[in-house]
Every structure is written in structure tokens, then in C-alpha cells.
PDB file of N, CA and C and ligand atoms in Angstrom:
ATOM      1  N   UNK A   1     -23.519   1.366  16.218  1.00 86.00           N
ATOM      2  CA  UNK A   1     -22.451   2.157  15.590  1.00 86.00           C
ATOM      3  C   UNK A   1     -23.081   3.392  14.945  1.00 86.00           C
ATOM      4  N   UNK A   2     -22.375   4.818  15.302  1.00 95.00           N
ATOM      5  CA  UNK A   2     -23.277   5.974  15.053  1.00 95.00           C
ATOM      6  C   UNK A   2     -22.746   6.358  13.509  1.00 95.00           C
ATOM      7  N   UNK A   3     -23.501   6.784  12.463  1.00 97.00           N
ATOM      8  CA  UNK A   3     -23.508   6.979  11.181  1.00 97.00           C
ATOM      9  C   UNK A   3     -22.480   8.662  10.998  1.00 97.00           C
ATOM     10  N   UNK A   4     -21.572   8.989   9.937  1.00 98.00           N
ATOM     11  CA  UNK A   4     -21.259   9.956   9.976  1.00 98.00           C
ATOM     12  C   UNK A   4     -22.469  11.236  10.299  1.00 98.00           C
ATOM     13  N   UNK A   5     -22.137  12.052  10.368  1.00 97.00           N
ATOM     14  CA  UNK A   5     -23.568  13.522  10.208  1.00 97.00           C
ATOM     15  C   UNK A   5     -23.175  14.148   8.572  1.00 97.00           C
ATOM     16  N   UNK A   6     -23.868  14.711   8.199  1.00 97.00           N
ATOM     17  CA  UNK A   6     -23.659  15.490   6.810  1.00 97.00           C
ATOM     18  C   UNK A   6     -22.505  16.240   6.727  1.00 97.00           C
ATOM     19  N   UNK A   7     -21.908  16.795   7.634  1.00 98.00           N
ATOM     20  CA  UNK A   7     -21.050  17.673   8.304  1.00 98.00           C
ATOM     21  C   UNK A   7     -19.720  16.699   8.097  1.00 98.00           C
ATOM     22  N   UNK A   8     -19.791  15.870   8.480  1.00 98.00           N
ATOM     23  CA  UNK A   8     -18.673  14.982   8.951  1.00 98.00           C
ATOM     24  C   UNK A   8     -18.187  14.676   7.569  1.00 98.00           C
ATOM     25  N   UNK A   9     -19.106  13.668   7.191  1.00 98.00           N
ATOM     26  CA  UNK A   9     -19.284  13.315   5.772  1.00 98.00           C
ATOM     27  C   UNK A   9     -18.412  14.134   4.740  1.00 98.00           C
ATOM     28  N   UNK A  10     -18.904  15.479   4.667  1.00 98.00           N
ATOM     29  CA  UNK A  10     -18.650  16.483   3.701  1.00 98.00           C
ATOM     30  C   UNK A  10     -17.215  16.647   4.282  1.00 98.00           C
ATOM     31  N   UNK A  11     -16.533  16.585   5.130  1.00 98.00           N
ATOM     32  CA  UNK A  11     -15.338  17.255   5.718  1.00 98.00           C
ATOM     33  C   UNK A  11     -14.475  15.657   5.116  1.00 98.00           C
ATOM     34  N   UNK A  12     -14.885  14.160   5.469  1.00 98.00           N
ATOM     35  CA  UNK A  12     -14.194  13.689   4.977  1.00 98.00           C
ATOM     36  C   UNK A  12     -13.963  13.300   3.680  1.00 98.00           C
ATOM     37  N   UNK A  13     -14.858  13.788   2.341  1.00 98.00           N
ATOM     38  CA  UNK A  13     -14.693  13.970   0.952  1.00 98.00           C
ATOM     39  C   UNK A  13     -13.487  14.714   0.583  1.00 98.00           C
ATOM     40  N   UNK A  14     -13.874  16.247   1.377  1.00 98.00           N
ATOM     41  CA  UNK A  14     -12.853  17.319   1.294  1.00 98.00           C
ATOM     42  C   UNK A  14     -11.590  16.534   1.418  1.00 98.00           C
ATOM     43  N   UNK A  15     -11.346  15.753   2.747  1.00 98.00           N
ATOM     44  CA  UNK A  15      -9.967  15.727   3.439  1.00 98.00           C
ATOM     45  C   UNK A  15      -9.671  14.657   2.578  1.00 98.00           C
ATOM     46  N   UNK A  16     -10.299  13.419   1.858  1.00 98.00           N
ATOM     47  CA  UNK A  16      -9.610  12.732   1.026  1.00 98.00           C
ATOM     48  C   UNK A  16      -9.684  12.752  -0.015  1.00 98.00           C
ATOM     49  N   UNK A  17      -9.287  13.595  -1.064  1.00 98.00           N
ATOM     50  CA  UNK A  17      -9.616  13.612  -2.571  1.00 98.00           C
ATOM     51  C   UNK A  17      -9.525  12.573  -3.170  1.00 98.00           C
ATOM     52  N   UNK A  18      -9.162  10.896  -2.766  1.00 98.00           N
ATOM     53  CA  UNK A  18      -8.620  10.050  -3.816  1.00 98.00           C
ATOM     54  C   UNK A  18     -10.391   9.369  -3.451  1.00 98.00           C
ATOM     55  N   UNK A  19     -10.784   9.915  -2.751  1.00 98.00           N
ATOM     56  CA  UNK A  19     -12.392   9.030  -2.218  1.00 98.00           C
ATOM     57  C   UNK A  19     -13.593   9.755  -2.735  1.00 98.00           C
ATOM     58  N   UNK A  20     -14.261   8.720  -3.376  1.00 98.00           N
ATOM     59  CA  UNK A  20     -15.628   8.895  -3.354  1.00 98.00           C
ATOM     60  C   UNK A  20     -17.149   8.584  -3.197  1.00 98.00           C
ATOM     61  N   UNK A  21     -17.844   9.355  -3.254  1.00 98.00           N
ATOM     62  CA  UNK A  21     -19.409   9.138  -3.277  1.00 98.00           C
ATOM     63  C   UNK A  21     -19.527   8.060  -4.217  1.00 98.00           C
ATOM     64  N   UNK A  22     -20.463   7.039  -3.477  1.00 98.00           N
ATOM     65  CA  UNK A  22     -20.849   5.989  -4.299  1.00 98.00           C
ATOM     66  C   UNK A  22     -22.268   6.246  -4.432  1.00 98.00           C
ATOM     67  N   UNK A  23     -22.886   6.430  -5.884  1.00 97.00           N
ATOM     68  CA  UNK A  23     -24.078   6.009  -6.168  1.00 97.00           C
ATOM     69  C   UNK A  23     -25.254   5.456  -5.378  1.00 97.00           C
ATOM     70  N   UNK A  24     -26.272   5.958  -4.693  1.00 97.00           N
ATOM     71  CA  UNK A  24     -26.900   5.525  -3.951  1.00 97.00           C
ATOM     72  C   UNK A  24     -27.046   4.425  -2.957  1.00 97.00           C
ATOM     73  N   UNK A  25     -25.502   4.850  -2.450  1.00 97.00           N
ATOM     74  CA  UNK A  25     -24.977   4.349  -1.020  1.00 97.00           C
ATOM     75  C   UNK A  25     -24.812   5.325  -0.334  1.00 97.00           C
ATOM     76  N   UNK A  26     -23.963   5.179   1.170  1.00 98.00           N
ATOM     77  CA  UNK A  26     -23.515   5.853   2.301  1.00 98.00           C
ATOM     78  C   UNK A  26     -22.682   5.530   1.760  1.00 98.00           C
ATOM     79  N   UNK A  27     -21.380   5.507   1.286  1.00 98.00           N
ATOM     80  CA  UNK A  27     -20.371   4.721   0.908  1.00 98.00           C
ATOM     81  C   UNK A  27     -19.134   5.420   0.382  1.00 98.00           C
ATOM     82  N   UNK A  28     -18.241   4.888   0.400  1.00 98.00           N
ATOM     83  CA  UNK A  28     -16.878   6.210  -0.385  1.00 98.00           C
ATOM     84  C   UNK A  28     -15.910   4.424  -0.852  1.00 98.00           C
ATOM     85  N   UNK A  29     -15.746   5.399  -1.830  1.00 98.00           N
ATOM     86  CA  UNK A  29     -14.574   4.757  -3.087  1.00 98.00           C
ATOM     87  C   UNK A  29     -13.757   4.962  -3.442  1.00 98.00           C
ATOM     88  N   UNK A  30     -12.543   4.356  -3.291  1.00 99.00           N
ATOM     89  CA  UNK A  30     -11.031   4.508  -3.889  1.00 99.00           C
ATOM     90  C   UNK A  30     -10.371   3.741  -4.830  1.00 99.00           C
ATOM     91  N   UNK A  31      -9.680   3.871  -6.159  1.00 98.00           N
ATOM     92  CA  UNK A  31      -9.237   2.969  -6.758  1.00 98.00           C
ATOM     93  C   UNK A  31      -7.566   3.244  -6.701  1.00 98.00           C
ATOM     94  N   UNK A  32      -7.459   2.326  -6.865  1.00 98.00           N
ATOM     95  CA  UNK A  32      -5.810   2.148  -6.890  1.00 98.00           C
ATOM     96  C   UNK A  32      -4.968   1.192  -7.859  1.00 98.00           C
ATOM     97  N   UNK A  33      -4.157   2.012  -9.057  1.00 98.00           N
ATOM     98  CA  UNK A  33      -3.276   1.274  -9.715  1.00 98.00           C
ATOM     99  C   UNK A  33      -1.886   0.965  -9.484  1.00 98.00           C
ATOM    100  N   UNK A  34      -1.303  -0.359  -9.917  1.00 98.00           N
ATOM    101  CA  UNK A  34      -0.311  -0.647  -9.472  1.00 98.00           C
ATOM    102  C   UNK A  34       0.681  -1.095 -10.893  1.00 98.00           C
ATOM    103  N   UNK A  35       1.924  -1.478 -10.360  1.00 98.00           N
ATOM    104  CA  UNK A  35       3.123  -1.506 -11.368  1.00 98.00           C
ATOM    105  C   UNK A  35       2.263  -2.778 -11.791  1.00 98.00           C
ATOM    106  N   UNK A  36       1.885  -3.768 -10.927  1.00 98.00           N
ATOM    107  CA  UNK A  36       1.881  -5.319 -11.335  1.00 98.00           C
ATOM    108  C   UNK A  36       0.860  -5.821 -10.198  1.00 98.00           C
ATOM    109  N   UNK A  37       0.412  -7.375 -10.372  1.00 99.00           N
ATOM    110  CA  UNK A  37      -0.401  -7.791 -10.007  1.00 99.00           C
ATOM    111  C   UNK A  37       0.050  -7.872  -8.248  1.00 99.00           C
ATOM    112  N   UNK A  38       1.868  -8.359  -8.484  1.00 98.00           N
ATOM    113  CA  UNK A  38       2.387  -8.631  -6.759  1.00 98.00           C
ATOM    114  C   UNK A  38       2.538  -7.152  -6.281  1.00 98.00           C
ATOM    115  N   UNK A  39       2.905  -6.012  -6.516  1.00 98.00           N
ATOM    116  CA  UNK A  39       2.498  -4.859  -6.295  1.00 98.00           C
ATOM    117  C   UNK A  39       0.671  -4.579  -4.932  1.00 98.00           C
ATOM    118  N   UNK A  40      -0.051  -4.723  -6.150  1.00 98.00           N
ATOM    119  CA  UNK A  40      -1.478  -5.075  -5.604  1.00 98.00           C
ATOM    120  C   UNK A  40      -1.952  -5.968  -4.712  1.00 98.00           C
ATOM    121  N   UNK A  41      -1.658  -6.757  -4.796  1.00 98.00           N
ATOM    122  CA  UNK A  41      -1.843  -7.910  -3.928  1.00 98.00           C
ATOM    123  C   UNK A  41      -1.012  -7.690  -2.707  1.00 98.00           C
ATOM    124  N   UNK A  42      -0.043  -6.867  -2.835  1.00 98.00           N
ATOM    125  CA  UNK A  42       0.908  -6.665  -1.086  1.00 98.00           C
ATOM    126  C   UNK A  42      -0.178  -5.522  -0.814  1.00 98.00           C
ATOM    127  N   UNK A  43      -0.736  -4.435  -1.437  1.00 98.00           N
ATOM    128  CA  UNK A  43      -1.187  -3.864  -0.627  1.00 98.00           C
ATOM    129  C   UNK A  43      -2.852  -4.137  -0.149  1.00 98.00           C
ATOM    130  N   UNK A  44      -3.371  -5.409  -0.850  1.00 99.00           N
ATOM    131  CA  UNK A  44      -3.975  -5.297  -0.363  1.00 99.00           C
ATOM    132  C   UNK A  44      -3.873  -6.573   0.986  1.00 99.00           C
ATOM    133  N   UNK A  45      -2.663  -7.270   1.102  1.00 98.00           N
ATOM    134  CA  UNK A  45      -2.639  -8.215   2.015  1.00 98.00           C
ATOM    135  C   UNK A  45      -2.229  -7.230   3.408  1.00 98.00           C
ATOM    136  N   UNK A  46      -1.586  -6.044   3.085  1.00 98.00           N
ATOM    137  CA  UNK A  46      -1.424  -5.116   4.511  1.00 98.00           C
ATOM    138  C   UNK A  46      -2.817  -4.398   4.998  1.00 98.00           C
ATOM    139  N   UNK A  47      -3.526  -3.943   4.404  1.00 99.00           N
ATOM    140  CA  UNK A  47      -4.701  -3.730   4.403  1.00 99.00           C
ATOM    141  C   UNK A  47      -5.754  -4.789   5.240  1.00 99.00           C
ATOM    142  N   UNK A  48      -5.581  -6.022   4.749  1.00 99.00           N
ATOM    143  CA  UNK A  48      -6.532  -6.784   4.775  1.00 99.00           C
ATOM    144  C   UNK A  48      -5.771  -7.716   6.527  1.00 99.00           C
ATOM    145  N   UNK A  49      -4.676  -7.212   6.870  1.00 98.00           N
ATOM    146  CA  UNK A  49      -3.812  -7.892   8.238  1.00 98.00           C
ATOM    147  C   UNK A  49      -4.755  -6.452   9.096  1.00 98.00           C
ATOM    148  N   UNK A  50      -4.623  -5.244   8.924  1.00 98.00           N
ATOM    149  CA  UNK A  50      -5.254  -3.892   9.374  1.00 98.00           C
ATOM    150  C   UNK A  50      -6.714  -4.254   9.614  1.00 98.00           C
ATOM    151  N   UNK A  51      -7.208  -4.698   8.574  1.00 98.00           N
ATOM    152  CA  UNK A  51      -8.722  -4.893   8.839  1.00 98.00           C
ATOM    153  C   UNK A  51      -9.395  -5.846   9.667  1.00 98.00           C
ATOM    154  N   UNK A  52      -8.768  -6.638   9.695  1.00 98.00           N
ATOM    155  CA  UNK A  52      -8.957  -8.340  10.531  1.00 98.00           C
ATOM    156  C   UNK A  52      -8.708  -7.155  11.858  1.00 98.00           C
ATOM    157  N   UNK A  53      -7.730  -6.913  12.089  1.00 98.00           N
ATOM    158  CA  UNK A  53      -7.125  -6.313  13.755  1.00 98.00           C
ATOM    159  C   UNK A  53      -8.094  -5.325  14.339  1.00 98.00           C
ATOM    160  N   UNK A  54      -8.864  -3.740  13.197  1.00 98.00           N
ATOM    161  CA  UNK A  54      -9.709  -3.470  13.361  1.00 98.00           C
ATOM    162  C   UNK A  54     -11.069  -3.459  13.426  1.00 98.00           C
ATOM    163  N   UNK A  55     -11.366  -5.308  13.041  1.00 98.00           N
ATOM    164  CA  UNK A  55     -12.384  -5.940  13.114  1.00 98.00           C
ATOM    165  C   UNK A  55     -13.275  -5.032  12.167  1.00 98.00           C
ATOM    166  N   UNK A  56     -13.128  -4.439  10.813  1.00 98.00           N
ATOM    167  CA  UNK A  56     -13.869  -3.877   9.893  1.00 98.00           C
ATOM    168  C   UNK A  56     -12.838  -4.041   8.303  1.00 98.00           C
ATOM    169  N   UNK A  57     -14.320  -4.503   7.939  1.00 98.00           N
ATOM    170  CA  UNK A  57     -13.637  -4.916   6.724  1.00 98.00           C
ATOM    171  C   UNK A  57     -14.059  -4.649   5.326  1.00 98.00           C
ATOM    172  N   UNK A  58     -13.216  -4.035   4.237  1.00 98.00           N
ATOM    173  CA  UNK A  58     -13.150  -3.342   2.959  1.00 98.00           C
ATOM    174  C   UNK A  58     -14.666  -4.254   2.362  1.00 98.00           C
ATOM    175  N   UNK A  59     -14.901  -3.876   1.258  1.00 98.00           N
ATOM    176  CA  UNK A  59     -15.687  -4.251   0.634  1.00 98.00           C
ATOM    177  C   UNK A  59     -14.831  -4.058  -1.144  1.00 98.00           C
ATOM    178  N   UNK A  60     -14.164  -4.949  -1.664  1.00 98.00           N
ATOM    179  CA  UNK A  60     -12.849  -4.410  -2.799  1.00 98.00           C
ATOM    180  C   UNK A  60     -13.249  -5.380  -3.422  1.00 98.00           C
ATOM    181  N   UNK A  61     -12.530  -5.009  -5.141  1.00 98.00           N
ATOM    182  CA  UNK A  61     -12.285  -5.660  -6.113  1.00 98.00           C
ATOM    183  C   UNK A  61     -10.853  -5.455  -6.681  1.00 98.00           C
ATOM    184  N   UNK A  62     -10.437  -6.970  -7.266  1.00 99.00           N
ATOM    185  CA  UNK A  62      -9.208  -6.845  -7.818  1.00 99.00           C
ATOM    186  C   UNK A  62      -8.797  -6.910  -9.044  1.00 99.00           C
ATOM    187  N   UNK A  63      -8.328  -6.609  -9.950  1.00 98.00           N
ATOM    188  CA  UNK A  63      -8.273  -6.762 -11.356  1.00 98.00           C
ATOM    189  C   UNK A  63      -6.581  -6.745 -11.930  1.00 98.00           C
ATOM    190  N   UNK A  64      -5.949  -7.953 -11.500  1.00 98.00           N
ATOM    191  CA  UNK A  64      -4.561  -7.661 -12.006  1.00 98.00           C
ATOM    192  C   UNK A  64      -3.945  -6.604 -11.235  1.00 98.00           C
ATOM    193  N   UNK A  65      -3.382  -5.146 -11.799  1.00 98.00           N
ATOM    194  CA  UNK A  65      -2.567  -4.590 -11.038  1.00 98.00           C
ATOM    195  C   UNK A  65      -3.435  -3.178 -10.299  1.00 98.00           C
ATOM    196  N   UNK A  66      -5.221  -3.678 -10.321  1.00 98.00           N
ATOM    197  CA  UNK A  66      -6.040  -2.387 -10.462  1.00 98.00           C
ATOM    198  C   UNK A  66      -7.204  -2.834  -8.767  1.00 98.00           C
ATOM    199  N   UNK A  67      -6.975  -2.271  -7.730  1.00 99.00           N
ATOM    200  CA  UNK A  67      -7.876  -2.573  -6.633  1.00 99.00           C
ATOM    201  C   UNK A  67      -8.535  -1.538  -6.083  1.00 99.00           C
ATOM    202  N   UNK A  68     -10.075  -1.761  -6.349  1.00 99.00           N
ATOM    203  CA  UNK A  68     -11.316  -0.556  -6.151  1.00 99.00           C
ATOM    204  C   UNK A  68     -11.598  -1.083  -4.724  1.00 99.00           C
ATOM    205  N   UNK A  69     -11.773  -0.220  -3.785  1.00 99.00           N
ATOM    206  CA  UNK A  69     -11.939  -0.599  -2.528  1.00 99.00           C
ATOM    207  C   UNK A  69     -12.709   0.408  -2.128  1.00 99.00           C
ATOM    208  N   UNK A  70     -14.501  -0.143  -1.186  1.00 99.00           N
ATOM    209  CA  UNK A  70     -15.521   0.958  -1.090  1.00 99.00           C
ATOM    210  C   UNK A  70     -15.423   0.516   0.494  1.00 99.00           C
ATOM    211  N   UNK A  71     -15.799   1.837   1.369  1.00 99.00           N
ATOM    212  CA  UNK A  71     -15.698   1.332   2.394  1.00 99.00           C
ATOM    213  C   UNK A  71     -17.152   1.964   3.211  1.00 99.00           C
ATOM    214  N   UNK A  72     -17.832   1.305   4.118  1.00 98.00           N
ATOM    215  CA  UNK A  72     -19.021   1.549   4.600  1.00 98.00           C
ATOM    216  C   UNK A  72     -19.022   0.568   5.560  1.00 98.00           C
ATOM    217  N   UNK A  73     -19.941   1.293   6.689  1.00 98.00           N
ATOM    218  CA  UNK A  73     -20.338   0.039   8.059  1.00 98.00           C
ATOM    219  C   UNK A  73     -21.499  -0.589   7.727  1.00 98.00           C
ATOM    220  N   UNK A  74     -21.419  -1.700   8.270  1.00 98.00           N
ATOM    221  CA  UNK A  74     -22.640  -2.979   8.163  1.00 98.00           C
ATOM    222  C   UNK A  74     -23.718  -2.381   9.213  1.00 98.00           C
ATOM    223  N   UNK A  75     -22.826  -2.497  10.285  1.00 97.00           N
ATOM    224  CA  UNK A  75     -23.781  -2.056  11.503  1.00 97.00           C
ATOM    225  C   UNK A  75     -24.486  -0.589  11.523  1.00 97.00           C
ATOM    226  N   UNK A  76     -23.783   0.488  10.775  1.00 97.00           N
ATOM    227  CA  UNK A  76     -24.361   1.902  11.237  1.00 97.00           C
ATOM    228  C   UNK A  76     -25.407   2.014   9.652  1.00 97.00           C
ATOM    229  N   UNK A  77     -25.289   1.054   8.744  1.00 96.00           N
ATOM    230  CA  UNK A  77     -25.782   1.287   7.284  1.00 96.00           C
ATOM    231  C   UNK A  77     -25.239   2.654   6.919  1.00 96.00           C
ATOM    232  N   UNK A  78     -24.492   2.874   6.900  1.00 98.00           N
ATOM    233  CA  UNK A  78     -23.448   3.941   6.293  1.00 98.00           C
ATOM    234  C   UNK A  78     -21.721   4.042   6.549  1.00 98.00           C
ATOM    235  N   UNK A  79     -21.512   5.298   6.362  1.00 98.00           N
ATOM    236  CA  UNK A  79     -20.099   5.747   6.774  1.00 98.00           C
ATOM    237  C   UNK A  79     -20.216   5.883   7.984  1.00 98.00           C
ATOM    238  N   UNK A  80     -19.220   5.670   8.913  1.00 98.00           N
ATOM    239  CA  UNK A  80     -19.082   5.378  10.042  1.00 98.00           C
ATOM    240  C   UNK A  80     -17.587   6.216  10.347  1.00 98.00           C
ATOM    241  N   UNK A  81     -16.974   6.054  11.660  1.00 98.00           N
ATOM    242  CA  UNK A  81     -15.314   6.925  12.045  1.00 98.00           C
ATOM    243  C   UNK A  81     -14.738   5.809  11.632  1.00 98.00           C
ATOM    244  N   UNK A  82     -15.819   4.289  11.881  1.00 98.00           N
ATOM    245  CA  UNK A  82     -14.620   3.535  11.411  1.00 98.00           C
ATOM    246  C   UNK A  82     -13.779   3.514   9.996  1.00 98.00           C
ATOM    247  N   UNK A  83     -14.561   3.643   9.199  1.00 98.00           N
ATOM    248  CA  UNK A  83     -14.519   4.143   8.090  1.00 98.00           C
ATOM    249  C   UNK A  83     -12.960   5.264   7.687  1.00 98.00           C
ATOM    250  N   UNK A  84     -13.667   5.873   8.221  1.00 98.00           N
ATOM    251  CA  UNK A  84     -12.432   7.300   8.268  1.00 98.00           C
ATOM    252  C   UNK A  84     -10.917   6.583   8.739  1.00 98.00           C
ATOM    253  N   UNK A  85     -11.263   5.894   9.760  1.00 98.00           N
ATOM    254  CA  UNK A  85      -9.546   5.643  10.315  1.00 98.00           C
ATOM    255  C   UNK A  85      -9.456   4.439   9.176  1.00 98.00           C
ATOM    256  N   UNK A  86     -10.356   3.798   8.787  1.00 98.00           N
ATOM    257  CA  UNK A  86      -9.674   2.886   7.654  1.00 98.00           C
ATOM    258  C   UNK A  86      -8.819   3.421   6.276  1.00 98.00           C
ATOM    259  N   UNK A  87      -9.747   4.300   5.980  1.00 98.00           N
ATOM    260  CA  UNK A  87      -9.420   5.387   4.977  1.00 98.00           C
ATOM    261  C   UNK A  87      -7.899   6.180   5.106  1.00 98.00           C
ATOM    262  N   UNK A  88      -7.773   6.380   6.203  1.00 98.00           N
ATOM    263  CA  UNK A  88      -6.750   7.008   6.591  1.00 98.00           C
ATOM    264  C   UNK A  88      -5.782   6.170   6.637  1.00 98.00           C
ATOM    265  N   UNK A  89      -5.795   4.987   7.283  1.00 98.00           N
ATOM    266  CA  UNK A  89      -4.774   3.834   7.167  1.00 98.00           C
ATOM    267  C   UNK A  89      -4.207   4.028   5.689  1.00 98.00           C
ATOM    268  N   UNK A  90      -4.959   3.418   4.896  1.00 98.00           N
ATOM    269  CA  UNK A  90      -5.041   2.968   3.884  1.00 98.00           C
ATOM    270  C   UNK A  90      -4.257   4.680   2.575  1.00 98.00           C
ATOM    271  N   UNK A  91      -4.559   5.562   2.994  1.00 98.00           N
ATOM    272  CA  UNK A  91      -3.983   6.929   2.125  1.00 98.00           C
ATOM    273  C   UNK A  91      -2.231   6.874   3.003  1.00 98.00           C
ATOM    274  N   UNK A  92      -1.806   6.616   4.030  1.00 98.00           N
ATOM    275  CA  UNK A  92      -0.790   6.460   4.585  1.00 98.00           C
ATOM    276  C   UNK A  92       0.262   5.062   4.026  1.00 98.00           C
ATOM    277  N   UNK A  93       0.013   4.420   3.384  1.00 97.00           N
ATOM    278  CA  UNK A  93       0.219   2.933   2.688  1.00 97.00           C
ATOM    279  C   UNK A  93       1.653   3.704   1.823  1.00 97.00           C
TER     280      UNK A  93
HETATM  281  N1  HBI B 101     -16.820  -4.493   8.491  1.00 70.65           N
HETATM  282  N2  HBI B 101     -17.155  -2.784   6.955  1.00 70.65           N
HETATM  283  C1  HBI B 101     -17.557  -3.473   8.046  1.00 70.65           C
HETATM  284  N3  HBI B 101     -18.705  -3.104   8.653  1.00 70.65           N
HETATM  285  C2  HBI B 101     -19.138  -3.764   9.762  1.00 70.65           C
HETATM  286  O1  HBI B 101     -20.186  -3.428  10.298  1.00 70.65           O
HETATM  287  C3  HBI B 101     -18.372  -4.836  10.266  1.00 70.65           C
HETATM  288  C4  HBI B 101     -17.203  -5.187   9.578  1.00 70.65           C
HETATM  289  N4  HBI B 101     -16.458  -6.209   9.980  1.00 70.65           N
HETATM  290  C5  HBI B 101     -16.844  -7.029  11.122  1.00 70.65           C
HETATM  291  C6  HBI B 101     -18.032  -6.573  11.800  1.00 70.65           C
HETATM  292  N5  HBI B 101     -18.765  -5.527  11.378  1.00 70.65           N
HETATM  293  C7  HBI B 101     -18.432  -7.326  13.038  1.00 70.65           C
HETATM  294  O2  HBI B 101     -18.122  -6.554  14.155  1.00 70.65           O
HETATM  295  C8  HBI B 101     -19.933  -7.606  13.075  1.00 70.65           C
HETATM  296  O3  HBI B 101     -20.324  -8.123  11.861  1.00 70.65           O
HETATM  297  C9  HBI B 101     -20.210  -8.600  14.180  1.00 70.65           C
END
């Protein structure tokens, strides 16, 4: 699995403002608050039906109505396209 390029990378920071650079990872981070805990938990059970299907899967935490979700490939040790179309799923929610 081929790793974003610097180029790529930088274009998908730009294109998603709710994402970011993680601390000495390849990695990008999104948090997301919700009305309530069942709020959170639906989105992350649509998410998590998406991820199983695209055979790539979030790396998240949940906290009541609050879900931080970092996303990075296993296989490329970085950001990956898969990445991006997850990302994108997931800003379309
Ligand atoms: N999810 N984020 C992420 N990164 C991967 O490399 C990955 C995955 N889910 C499943 C998966 N890889 C499998 O294809 C391999 O572990 C076999």
C-alpha cells in the first residue's frame, strides 16, 4: 500500500480542516462532539459498518457524547488514499 507524497498530504490537511497532524505520526485526527452518548455511538456504528466493507479500520476513542478518531494505514506505515476516502466518508456523515 503506497504512502501519501508530501504533496498529497499537504493538499489533504488543506481540503479537510476538521483533520489533523498527529504528533510524530503519519497520521490525521478528527474529533467529534455530540448532543448525547446515542448520538455518538450511531455515528460511530455507521462508520464502523463503512469500515468493515472497506476493509480499513479507524483507530478512535469514545468518551460519552465526544469521539476522537485518527486515521492511518497499517500496511503503508502512514497516510494512505485509503485514508482520504475514509476521511471523506466520514466529513459527509
Ligand atoms: N485498517 N487502518 C487500517 N490499516 C490497515 O492497514 C488495515 C486496516 N484494516 C484491515 C487491514 N489493514 C487488513 O487488510 C490487513 O491487516 C490484512
Amino acid at each position: 500500500m503506497q504512502k501519501l507524497s508530501a504533496e498529497e498530504r499537504a493538499s489533504f490537511f488543506k481540503d479537510f480542516p476538521n483533520w489533523e497532524e498527529v504528533e510524530g505520526r503519519d497520521a490525521a485526527k478528527a474529533t467529534f462532539t455530540f448532543k448525547d452518548f446515542n448520538e455518538a455511538f450511531g455515528f460511530m456504528t455507521r462508520i464502523a459498518i463503512e469500515a468493515d466493507k472497506r476493509d480499513h479500520h479507524p483507530e478512535w476513542l469514545n468518551v460519552y457524547n465526544r469521539v476522537e478518531i485518527t486515521l492511518t494505514t497499517h500496511d503503508a506505515d502512514g497516510l494512505s488514499a485509503r485514508d482520504v476516502a475514509l476521511a471523506s466518508f466520514i466529513e459527509r456523515l
